C-alpha positions in Angstrom: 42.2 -35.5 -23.1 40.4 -32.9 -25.4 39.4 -29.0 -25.7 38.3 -27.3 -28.2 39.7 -23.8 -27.2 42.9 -24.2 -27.4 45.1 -21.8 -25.1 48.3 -20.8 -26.4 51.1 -23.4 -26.4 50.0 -25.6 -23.3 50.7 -29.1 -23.8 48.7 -31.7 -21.6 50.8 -34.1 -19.6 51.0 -37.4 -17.3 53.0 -37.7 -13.8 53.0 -39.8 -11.1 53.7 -43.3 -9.4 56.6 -44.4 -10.9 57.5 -46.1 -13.1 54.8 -46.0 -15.3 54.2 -42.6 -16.1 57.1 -40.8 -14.5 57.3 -39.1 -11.0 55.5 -36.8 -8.7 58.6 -34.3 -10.0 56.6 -32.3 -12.8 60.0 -31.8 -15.2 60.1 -35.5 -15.8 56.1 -35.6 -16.5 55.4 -37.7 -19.8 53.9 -35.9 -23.2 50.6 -36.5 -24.5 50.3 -37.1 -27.8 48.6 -35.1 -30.4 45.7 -36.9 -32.3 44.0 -34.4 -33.4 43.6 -30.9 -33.2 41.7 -30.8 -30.4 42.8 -34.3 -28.8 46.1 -35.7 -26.9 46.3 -39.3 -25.9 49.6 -41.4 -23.9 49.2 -45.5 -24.1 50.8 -47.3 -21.2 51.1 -50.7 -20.1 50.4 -52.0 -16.1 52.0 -54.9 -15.6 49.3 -57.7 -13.5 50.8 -56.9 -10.2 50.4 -53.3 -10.4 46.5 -52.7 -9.7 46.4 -48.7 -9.1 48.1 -46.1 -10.7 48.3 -42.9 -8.6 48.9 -39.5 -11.2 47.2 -36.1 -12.5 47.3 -34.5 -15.2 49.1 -31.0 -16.0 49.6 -28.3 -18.4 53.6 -27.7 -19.8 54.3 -24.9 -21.8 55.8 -25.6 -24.7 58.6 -23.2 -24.7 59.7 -24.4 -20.7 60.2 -20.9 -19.5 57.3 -20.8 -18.2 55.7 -22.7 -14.8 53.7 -25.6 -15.6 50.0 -25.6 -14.3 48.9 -29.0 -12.6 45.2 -30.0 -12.8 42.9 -28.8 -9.7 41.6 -31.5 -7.1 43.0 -35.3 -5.7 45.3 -37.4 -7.3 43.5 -39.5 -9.7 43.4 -43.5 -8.9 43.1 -45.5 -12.0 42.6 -49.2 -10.4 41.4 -52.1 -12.7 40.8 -49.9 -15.9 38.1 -47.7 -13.9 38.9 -44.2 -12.9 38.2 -44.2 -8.9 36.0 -41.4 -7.0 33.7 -38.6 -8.0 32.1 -39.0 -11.8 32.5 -35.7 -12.5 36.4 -35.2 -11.4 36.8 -38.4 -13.3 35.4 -37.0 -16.5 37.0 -33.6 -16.6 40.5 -31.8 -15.4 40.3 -28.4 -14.3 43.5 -26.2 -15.0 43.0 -22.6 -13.1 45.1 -20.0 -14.8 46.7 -17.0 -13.0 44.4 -15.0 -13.8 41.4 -17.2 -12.4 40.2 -18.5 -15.4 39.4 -22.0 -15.8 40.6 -24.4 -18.5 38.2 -27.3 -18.3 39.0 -30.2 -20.2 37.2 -33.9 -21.2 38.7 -37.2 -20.2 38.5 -40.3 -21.7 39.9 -44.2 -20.6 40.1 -46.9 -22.5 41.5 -50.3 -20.7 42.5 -53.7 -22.1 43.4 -56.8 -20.9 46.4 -58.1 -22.8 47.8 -61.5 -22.5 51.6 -61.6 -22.3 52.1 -63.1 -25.7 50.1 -60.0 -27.5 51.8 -58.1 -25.6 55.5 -59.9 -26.3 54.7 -59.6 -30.0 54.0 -55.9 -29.6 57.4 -55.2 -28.0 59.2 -57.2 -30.7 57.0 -55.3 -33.3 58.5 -52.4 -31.8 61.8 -53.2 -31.3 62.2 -54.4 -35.1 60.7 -50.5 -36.4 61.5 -48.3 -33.9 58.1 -46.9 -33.5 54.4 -47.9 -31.8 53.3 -50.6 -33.7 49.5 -50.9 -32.0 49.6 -54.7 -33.0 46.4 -55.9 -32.4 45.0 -52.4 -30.9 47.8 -52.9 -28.1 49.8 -49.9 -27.4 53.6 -51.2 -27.0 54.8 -48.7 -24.6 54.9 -45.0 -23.4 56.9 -42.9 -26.5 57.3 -39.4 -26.1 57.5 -39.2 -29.9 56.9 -36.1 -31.7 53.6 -35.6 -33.1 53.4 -36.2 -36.8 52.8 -33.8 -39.5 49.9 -34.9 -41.7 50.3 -35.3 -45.2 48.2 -33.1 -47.4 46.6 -36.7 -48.8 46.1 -38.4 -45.6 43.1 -36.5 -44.6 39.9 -38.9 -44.6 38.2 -35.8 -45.9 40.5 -36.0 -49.2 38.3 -38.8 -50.1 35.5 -37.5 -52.2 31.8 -37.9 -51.6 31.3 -39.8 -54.9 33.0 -42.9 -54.8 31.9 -43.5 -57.9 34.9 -40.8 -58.7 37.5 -43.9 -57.6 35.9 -46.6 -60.1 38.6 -48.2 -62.5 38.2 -51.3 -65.1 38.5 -54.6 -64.1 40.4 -56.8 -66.3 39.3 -58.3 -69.1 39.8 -61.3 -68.1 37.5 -61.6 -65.1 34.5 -63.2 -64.9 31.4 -61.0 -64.5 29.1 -63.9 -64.6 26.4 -61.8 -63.5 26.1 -60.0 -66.3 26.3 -62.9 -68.7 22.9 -66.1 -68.6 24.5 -68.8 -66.1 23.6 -71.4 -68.3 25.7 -70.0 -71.2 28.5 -70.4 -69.1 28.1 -74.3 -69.2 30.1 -76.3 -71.5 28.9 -76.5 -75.5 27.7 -79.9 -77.4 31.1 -81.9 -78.4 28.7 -82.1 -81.7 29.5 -78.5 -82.7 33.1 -79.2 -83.2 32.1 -81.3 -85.2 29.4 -80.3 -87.7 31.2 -76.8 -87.4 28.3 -75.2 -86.1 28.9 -72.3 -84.4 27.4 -71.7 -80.7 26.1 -68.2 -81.9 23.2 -69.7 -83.1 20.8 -72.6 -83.0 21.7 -75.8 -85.0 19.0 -77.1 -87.2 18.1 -81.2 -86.9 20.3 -82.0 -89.6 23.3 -80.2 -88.6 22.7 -82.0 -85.0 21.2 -85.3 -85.2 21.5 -87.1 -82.3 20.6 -91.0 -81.4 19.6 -91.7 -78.0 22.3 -94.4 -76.9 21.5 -97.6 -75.6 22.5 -98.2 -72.3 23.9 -101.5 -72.8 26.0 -100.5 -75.9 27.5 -97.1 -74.5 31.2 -96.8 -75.5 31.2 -100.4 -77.3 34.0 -100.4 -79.6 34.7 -96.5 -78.9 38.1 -97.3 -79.1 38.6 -97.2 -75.7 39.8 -100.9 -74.1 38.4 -101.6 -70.9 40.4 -103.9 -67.9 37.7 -105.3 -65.6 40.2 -105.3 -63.3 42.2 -101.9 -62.6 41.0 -99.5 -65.1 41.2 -97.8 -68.5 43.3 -97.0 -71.1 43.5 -93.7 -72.3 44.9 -92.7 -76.3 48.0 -91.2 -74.6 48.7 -94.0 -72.2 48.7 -96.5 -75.6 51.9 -94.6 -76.6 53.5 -94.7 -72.9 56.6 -96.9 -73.5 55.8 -98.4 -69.5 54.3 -102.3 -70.2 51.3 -102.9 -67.9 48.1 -101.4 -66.7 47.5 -97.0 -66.4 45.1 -95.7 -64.0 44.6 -92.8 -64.0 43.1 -91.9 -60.3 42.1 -88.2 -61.2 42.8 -85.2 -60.0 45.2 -84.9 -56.6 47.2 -88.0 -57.7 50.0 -89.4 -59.8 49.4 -91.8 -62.0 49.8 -95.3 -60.8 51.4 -98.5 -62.7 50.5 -101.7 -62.5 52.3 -104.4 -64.0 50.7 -107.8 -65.7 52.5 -109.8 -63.3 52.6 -107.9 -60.3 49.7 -107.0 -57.6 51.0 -104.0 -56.4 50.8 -100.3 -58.1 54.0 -98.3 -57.8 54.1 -94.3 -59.2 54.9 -93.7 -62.9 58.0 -91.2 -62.7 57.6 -89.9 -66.2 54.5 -88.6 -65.8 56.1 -85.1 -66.1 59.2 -84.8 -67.6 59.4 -81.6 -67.7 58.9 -80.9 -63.8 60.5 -83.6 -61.6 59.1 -82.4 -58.5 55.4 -82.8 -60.2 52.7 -81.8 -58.0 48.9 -82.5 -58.3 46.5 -80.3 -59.1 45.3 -79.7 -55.3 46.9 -80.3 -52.1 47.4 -81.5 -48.7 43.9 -82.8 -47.5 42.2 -82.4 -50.3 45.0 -84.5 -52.6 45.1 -87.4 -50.1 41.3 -87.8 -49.9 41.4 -88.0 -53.3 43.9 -90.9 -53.9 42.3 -92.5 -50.5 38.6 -92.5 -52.5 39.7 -93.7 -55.4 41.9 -96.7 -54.5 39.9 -98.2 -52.1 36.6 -97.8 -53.7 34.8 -99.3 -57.2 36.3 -98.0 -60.5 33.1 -95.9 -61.3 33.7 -93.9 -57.6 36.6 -91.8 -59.6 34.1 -90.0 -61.6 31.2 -88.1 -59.9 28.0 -86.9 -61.7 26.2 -84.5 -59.5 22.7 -84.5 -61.4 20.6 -81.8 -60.3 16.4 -82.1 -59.9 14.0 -80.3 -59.7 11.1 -78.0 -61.3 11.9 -74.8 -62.7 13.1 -71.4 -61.3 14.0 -73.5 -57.8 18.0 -72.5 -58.3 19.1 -75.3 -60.2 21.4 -73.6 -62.3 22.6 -71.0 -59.9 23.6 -74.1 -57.9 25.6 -75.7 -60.2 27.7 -72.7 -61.0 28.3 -72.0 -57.3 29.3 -75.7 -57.1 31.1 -75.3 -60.1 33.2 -72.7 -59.3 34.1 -74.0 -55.8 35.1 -77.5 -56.9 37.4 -76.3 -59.2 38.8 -73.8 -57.4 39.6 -77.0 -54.6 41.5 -78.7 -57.6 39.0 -80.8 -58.8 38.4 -80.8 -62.6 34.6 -80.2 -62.9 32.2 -79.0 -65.9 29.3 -78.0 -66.0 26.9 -79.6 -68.6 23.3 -77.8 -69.1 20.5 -79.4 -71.2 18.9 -76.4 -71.5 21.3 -74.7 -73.9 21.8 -78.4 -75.8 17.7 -77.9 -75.9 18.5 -73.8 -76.9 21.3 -74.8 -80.0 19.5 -78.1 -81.5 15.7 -76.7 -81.6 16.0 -72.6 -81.0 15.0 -70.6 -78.8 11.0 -70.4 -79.6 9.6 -73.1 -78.0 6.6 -72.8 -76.5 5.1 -74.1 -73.8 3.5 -76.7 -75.4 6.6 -77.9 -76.0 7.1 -79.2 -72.5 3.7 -81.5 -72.1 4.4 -84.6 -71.0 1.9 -85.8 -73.4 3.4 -84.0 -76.0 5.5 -87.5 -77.3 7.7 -85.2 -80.2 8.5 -82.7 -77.1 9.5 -85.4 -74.7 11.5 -87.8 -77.3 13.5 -84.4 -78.6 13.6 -83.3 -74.6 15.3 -86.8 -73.7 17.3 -86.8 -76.9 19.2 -83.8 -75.9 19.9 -84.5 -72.2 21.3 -88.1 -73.7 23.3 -85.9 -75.5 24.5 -84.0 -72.5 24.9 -87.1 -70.3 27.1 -89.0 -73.2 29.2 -85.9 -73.5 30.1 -85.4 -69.9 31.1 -89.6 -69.9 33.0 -88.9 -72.8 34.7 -86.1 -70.7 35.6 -88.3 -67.8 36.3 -90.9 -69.4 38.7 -88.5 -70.7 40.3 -87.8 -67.4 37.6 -85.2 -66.3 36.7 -86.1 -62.3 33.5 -84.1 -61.6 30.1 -83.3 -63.6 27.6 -81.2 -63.3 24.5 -82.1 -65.1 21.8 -79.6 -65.4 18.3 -80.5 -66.3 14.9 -80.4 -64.3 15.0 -84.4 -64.2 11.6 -84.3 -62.8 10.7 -87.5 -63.6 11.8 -91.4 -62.5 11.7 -92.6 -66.0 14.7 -89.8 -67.2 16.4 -90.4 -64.0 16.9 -94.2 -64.4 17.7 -93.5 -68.4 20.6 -91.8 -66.7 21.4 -93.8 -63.9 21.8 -96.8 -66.6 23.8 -94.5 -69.3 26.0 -94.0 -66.2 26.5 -97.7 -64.8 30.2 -99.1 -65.0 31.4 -95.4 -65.8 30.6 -92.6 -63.0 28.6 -92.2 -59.8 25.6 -90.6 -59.9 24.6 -88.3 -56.7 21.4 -86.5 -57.6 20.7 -82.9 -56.2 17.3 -81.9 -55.9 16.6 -78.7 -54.8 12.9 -77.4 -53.1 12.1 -74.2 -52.7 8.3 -73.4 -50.7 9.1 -69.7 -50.2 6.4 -68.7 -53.2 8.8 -65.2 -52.6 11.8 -66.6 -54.1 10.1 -68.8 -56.7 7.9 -65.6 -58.2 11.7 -63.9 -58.1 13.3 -66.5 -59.9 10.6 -66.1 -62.4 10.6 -62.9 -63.1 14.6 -63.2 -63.5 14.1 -66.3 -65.8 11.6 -64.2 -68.5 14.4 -61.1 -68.1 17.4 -63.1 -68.4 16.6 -66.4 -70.5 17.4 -66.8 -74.1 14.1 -68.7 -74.2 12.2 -65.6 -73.8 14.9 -63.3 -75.8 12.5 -62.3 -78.2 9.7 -61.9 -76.5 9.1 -58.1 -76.4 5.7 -58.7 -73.6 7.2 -59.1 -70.1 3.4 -60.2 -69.4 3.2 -63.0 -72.1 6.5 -64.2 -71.4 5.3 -64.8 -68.1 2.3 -66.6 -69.0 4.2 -69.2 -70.8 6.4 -69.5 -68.4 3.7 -70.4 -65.5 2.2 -72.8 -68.2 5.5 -74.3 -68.8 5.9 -74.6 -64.8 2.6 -76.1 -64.4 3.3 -78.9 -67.0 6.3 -79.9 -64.9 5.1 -80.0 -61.4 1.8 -82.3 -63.3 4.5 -85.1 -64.0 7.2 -84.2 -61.0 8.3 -87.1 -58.8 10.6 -86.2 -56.3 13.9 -88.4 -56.0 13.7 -91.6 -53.7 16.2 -93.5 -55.3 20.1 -93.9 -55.2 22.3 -91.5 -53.5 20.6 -88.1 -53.2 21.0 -84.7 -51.2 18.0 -82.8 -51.0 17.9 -78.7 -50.3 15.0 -77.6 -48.8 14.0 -74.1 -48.5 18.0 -73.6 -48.6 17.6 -70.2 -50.7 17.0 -67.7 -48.1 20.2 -68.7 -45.6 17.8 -68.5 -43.1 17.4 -72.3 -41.7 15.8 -75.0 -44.3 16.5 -78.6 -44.3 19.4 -80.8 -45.9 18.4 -84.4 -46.6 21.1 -86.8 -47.9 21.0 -90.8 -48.4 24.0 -93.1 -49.2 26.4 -90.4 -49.2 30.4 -91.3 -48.4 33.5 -90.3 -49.6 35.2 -87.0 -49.1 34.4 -85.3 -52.1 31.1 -85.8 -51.9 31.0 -84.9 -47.8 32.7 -81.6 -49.2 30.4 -81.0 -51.6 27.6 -81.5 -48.8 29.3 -79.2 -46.2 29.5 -76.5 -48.8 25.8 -76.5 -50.1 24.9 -75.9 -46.4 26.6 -73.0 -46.4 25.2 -71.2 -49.7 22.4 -69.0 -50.1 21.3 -66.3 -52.4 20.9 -63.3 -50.1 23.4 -60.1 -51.7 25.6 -58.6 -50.5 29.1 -56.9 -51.2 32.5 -58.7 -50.4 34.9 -55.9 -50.6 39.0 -57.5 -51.0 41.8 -55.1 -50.4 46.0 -55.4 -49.5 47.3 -53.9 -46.9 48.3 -50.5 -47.2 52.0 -50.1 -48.5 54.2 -52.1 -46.1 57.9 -50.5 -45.2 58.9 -53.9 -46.4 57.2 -54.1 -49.7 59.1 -50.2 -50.2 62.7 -52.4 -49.5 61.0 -54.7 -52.2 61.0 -57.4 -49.6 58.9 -60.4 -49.0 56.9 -61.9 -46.0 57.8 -60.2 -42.6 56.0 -58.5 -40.3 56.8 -54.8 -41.0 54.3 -51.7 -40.4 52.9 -49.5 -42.9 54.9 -46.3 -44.7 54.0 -43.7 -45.1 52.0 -43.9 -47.9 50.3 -47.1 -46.4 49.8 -44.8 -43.6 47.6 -42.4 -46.0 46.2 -45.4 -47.5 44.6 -46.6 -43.9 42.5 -43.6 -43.4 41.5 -43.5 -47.2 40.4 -46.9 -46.7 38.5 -46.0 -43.5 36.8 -43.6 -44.8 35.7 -45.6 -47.9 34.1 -48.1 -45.8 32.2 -45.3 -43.7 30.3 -44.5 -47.1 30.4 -47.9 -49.0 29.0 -49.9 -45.9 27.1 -46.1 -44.1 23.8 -47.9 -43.9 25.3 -51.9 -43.5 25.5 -52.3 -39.5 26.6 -55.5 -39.5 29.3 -55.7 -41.9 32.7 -56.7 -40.4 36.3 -56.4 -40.8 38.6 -59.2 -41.9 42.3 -59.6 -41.3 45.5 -61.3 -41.3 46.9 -61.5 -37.7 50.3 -59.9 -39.4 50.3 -55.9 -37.8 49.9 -54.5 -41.4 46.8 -55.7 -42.2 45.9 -54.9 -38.5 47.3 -51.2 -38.6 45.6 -51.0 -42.6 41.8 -51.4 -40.4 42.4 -49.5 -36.9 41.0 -46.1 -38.1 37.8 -48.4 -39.0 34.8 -48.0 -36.6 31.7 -49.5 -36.2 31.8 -52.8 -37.3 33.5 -56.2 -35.5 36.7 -56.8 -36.7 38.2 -60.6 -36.9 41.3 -61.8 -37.3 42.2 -65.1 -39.5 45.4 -67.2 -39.3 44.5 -68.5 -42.5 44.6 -64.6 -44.0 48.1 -64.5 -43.4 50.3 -64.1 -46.6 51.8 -67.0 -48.3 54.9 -68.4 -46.3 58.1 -67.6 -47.8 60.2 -70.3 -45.5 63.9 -69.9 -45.7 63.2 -66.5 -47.8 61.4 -64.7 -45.7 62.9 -61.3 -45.7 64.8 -61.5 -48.8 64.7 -59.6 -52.3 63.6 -61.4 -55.2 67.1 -60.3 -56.4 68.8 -62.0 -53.2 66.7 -65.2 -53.8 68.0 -65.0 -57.5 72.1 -64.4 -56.5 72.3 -66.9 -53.5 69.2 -69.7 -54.2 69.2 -69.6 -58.0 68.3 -73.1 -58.4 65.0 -72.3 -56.3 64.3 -69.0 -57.9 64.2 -70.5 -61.4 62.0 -73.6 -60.1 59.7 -70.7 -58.6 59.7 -69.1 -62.3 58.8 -72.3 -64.1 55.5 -73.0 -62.0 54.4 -70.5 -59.4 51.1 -72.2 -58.7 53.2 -75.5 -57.3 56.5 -74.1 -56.4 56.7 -74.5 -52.4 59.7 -72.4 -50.5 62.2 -73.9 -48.7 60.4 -74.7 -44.9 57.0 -72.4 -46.7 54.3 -72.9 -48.6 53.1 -73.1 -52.0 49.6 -71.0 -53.6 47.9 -74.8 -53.6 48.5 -74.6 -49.9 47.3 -71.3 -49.8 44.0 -72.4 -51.3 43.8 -75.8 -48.8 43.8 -72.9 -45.9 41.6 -70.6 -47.0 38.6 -73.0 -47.2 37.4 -72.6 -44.2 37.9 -68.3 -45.4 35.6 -69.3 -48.6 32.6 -71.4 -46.4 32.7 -68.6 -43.6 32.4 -66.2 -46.7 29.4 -68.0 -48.7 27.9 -68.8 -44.9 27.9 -64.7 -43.9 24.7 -62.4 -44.8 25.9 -59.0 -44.3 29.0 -57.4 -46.0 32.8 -58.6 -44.9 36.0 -56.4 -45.3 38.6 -58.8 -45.9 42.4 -56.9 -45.6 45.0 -59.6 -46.3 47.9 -60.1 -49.0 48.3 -60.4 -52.4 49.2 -63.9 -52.6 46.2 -64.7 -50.6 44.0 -62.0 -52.2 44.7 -63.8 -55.7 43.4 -67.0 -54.4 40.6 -65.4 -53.2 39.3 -63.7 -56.2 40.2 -66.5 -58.6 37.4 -68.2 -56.6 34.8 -65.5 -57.2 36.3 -65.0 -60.6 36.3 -68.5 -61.7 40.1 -68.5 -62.9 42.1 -71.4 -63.5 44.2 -72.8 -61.1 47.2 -71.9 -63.1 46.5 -68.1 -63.4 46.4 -67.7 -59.7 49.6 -66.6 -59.0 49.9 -63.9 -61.8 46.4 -62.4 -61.3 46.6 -59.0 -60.8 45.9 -57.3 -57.3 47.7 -53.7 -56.8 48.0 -51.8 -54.0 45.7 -49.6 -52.7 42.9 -50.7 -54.8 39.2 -52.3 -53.5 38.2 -55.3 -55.4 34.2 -55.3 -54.7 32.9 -58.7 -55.3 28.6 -58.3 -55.3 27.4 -62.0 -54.2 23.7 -62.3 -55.2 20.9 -64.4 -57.5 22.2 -63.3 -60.9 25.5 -64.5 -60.0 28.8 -62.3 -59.3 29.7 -58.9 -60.3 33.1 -57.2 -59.6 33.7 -53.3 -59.2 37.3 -52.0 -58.8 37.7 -48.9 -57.0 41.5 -47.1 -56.9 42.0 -45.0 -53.9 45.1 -44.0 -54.4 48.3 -44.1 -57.7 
């Protein structure tokens, strides 16, 4: 109910059918609720075989000396959510006063189905905090509880207009690849640690020079002794004291023995002395796929070159980050090798286009010589132990394609990537960001002239493009926008690369914000316990309409944002006050299961499970609770969480944990597996992760100390 002219102490009331809301005897009438100043509200539950609820409304005094006033006209019938009889009674109660004036007030219904195991979880909600939870927007039951005094902070007003008032650093440490050339980020020539030359500037011929290898001699007498049979040696497997065979079957597996006389592999126990309950470097689904791939298929199968092709300013690069990025975040160890900046460091920065004719023969003999270069690094790499590589170059033609494909035989798989862009949009956009952002045209002071080399260059490549027919391919068409294009693929198995496939059709390069945020401060996280299901404090309380309105200004003009949550109530409660914009709840959200410790203190886990707690303190990234999880099963179940979040177009709002929330910006942030459990993620604060072409940028706003 709501009036805005308040009349001395009156207090709006429920009575009725029993026993919902009381009886038709006005002293045991239920209180209403004070929302707001103007506003009282009472949530009740009707159980299925109740369809009508017979009451009024009436006016107490709040001192009880004097009579109560009960609204004017028939009882009011409230049958399947739906106020019964005239609109106008059903919209307003009239109160007449004694002396004849009329108190008219507005009335609203809101009705929701509610399944009985919502509902159950609501009660026990209740019943574990002694207050309304509102678990899932259900109201638990009718509580005649006091209304709350506000707290001076807790007014969404307090937040000021200029949110840029609320920015604070990021750390160091993350990566703001959209500030920085993508290709810059790939890996540098093994031939600069070396020769000593330093990345900061271009190596001259001498300091660099480079033989193309011939295919049929690669890695003779390297050093590296090759079994026909099972697999390679490695330097450090040589010094291994087991007798017999090593293979090494990548990431996701342990390292498997065979011996000269026996035909079956059993697991090499010392592979980690100083952990005995070693773990892999992903898990679950993604581990077994791993170890499934590499055993039953050909040697070369546990190493996969993903060579990208394609002409120029058609997302290339900004493909392989993204692919990057996501691989490694999965466990997999991936690097990303660009021949561009091999190009940039052996012959500068001033080429010209000229440079780049296909009948230009030095051009094309020092263009191949460097992506040989690239290619014999990233074998080296695997053959290393590295699993995945990521080799960027336009590839245009069939001649340098098969001069890789044969460089490659025996040692990886080759998948090529081409990606096709039609969308002359995009393309002149790519451009334009190529001439701002490339090293190539760094010191070129005229935009204009920059981008008439650029077009020649272009034109040079697509006089000499052949598009990829051969081998295993996957081929993007008009995949940029997100909105439809094509995905071809040929001679395509294994799960990696089926992941890798499902995830490209899910990636686009429209912007938008991601905005990460905890909960507001849990009662539970005040006890300094972990896990449960407890609802905010009080200060988690001022937190929630902070946040609210934050999103009301950030996302004002952004109508189809939407709100993600955990399905644990403080998440849930931390995005009630939020309007206008869907909200969804995710399982996988939820914060990392503590098993047997769920509930506990850190200090309790130390005093009664200190065997666990050190184990927990020696490797947090693989450390798994008793009956819980570990944060490499809290990266298997979010995913689904990272597809859904590459697949979406507008902004999202995800609300979660911090265990979750660390696994979710190492992704953006590119951060090593091992750091994920000791990023930093504070209360309170709004990690804004900005998706778009030049990459990703991260802005930290701090609502509250």
């Amino acid at each position: 109910m709501e009036n805005y002219k308040k009349k001395g102490d009156l207090i709006p009331h429920i009575y009725g059918s029993v026993p919902l809301v009381g009886s038709w005897d006005s002293t045991k009438a239920l209180s209403m609720e004070r929302e707001s100043a103007s506003m009282w509200e009472l949530s009740f539950v009707v159980p299925p075989n109740h369809e009508t609820l017979d009451f009024k409304f009436l006016l107490k005094p709040k001192h009880g000396y004097m009579p109560c006033i009960v609204e004017e006209g028939p009882n009011r019938l409230l049958t399947g959510g739906t106020l019964q009889g005239d609109a106008r009674h059903a919209r307003l109660a009239l109160f007449k006063l004694d002396n004849e004036e009329v108190l008219e007030y507005r009335v609203f219904i809101k009705a929701d189905r509610v399944s009985p195991f919502d509902l159950a979880a609501s009660w026990r909600a209740y019943q574990d905090n002694l207050r309304p939870s509102t678990v899932r927007g259900i109201p638990d039951v009718s509580i005649n509880a006091a209304p709350e005094t506000g707290h001076e902070n807790g007014s969404s007003a307090s937040l000021e207009l200029d949110l840029e008032h609320y920015v604070v650093p990021a750390p160091s440490t993350s990566a703001n690849s959209g500030l920085v050339y993508a290709a810059n980020l790939a890996e540098n020539p093994r031939s600069l640690t070396f020769s000593g030359v330093s990345g900061d500037r271009p190596a001259t011929i001498k300091e660099m020079e480079v033989i193309i290898p011939d295919p049929s001699k690669v890695y003779s007498g390297s050093g590296m002794v090759e079994s026909k049979s099972v697999g390679t040696f490695s330097p450090l497997q040589k010094q291994d004291s087991h007798r017999g065979l090593f293979v090494d079957r990548g990431v996701g597996s342990p390292r498997l023995v065979k011996s000269s006389s026996s035909s079956t592999f059993s697991f090499d126990l010392k592979l980690d002395s100083k952990n005995k309950n070693s773990m892999p470097a992903a898990a679950g689904a993604v581990a077994a796929a791993a170890v499934a791939d590499q055993m039953l298929g050909p040697k070369e199968d546990r190493h996969l070159a993903i060579v990208l092709v394609g002409l120029p300013a058609r997302g290339k690069t900004f493909t392989a980050v993204k692919l990057t990025r996501y691989l490694r975040w999965l466990g997999h160890d991936t690097k990303h090798f660009n021949v561009g900046k091999y190009r940039r460091l052996k012959h500068g920065t001033n080429q010209s286009a000229d440079f780049f004719r296909a009948d230009n023969p030095e051009g094309m003999e020092a263009r191949n010589e460097v992506a040989a270069l690239a290619m014999d690094d990233m074998i080296a790499w695997m053959q290393e132990g590295g699993q995945v590589g990521i080799f960027d170059a336009t590839n245009s033609s069939r001649s340098r394609r098969n001069m890789l494909m044969k460089m490659a035989e025996g040692r990886c798989k080759i998948i090529f990537l081409e990606t096709i862009c039609n969308d002359e949009r995009i393309i002149e956009r790519n451009i334009r960001l190529k001439i701002q952002q490339s090293p190539d045209y760094a010191e070129e002071p005229d935009f204009e002239a920059g981008l008439q080399d650029f077009t020649t260059r272009l034109a040079n490549y697509e006089k000499v493009y052949e598009p990829v027919d051969e081998g295993s391919y996957i081929k993007m068409i008009d995949m940029a926008s997100g909105h439809g294009g094509q995905i071809q693929v040929n001679n395509i198995s294994g799960y990696l690369p089926g992941r890798i496939v499902f995830f490209l059709v899910n990636t686009h390069l429209t912007p938008r914000p991601i905005l990460l945020t905890r909960h507001g401060e849990s009662r539970d996280n005040v006890r300094g316990r972990i896990g449960g299901d407890s609802v905010l404090s009080d200060t988690g309380e001022i937190y929630m309409k902070k946040l609210a309105n934050f999103v009301e200004k950030r996302l004002k003009s952004e109508r189809t944002a939407s709100i993600w949550t955990s399905t644990l109530q403080r998440t849930i409660l931390t995005a009630s006050p939020i309007v206008g914009f869907p909200k969804i709840q995710w399982r996988a959200l939820d914060e990392i299961n503590a098993g047997v410790c769920d509930g506990m203190t850190y200090e309790e886990i130390k005093k009664n499970m200190p065997e666990e707690y050190e184990s927990r303190k020696k490797d947090k990234l693989r450390y798994r609770y008793p009956r819980g999880e570990s944060y490499l099963d809290v990266i298997q179940r979010l995913e689904p969480v990272i597809i859904e979040l590459e697949r979406q177009r507008a902004p999202v709002v995800v609300i979660s944990h911090q265990a979750v929330l660390r696994a979710l910006y190492a992704y953006f942030a590119d951060r090593p597996l091992k750091e994920i459990p000791h990023i930093e993620v504070p209360l309170h604060t709004i990690i804004e992760i900005q998706m778009g072409v030049t990459g990703v940028q991260e802005k930290r706003y701090k609502l509250m100390d």
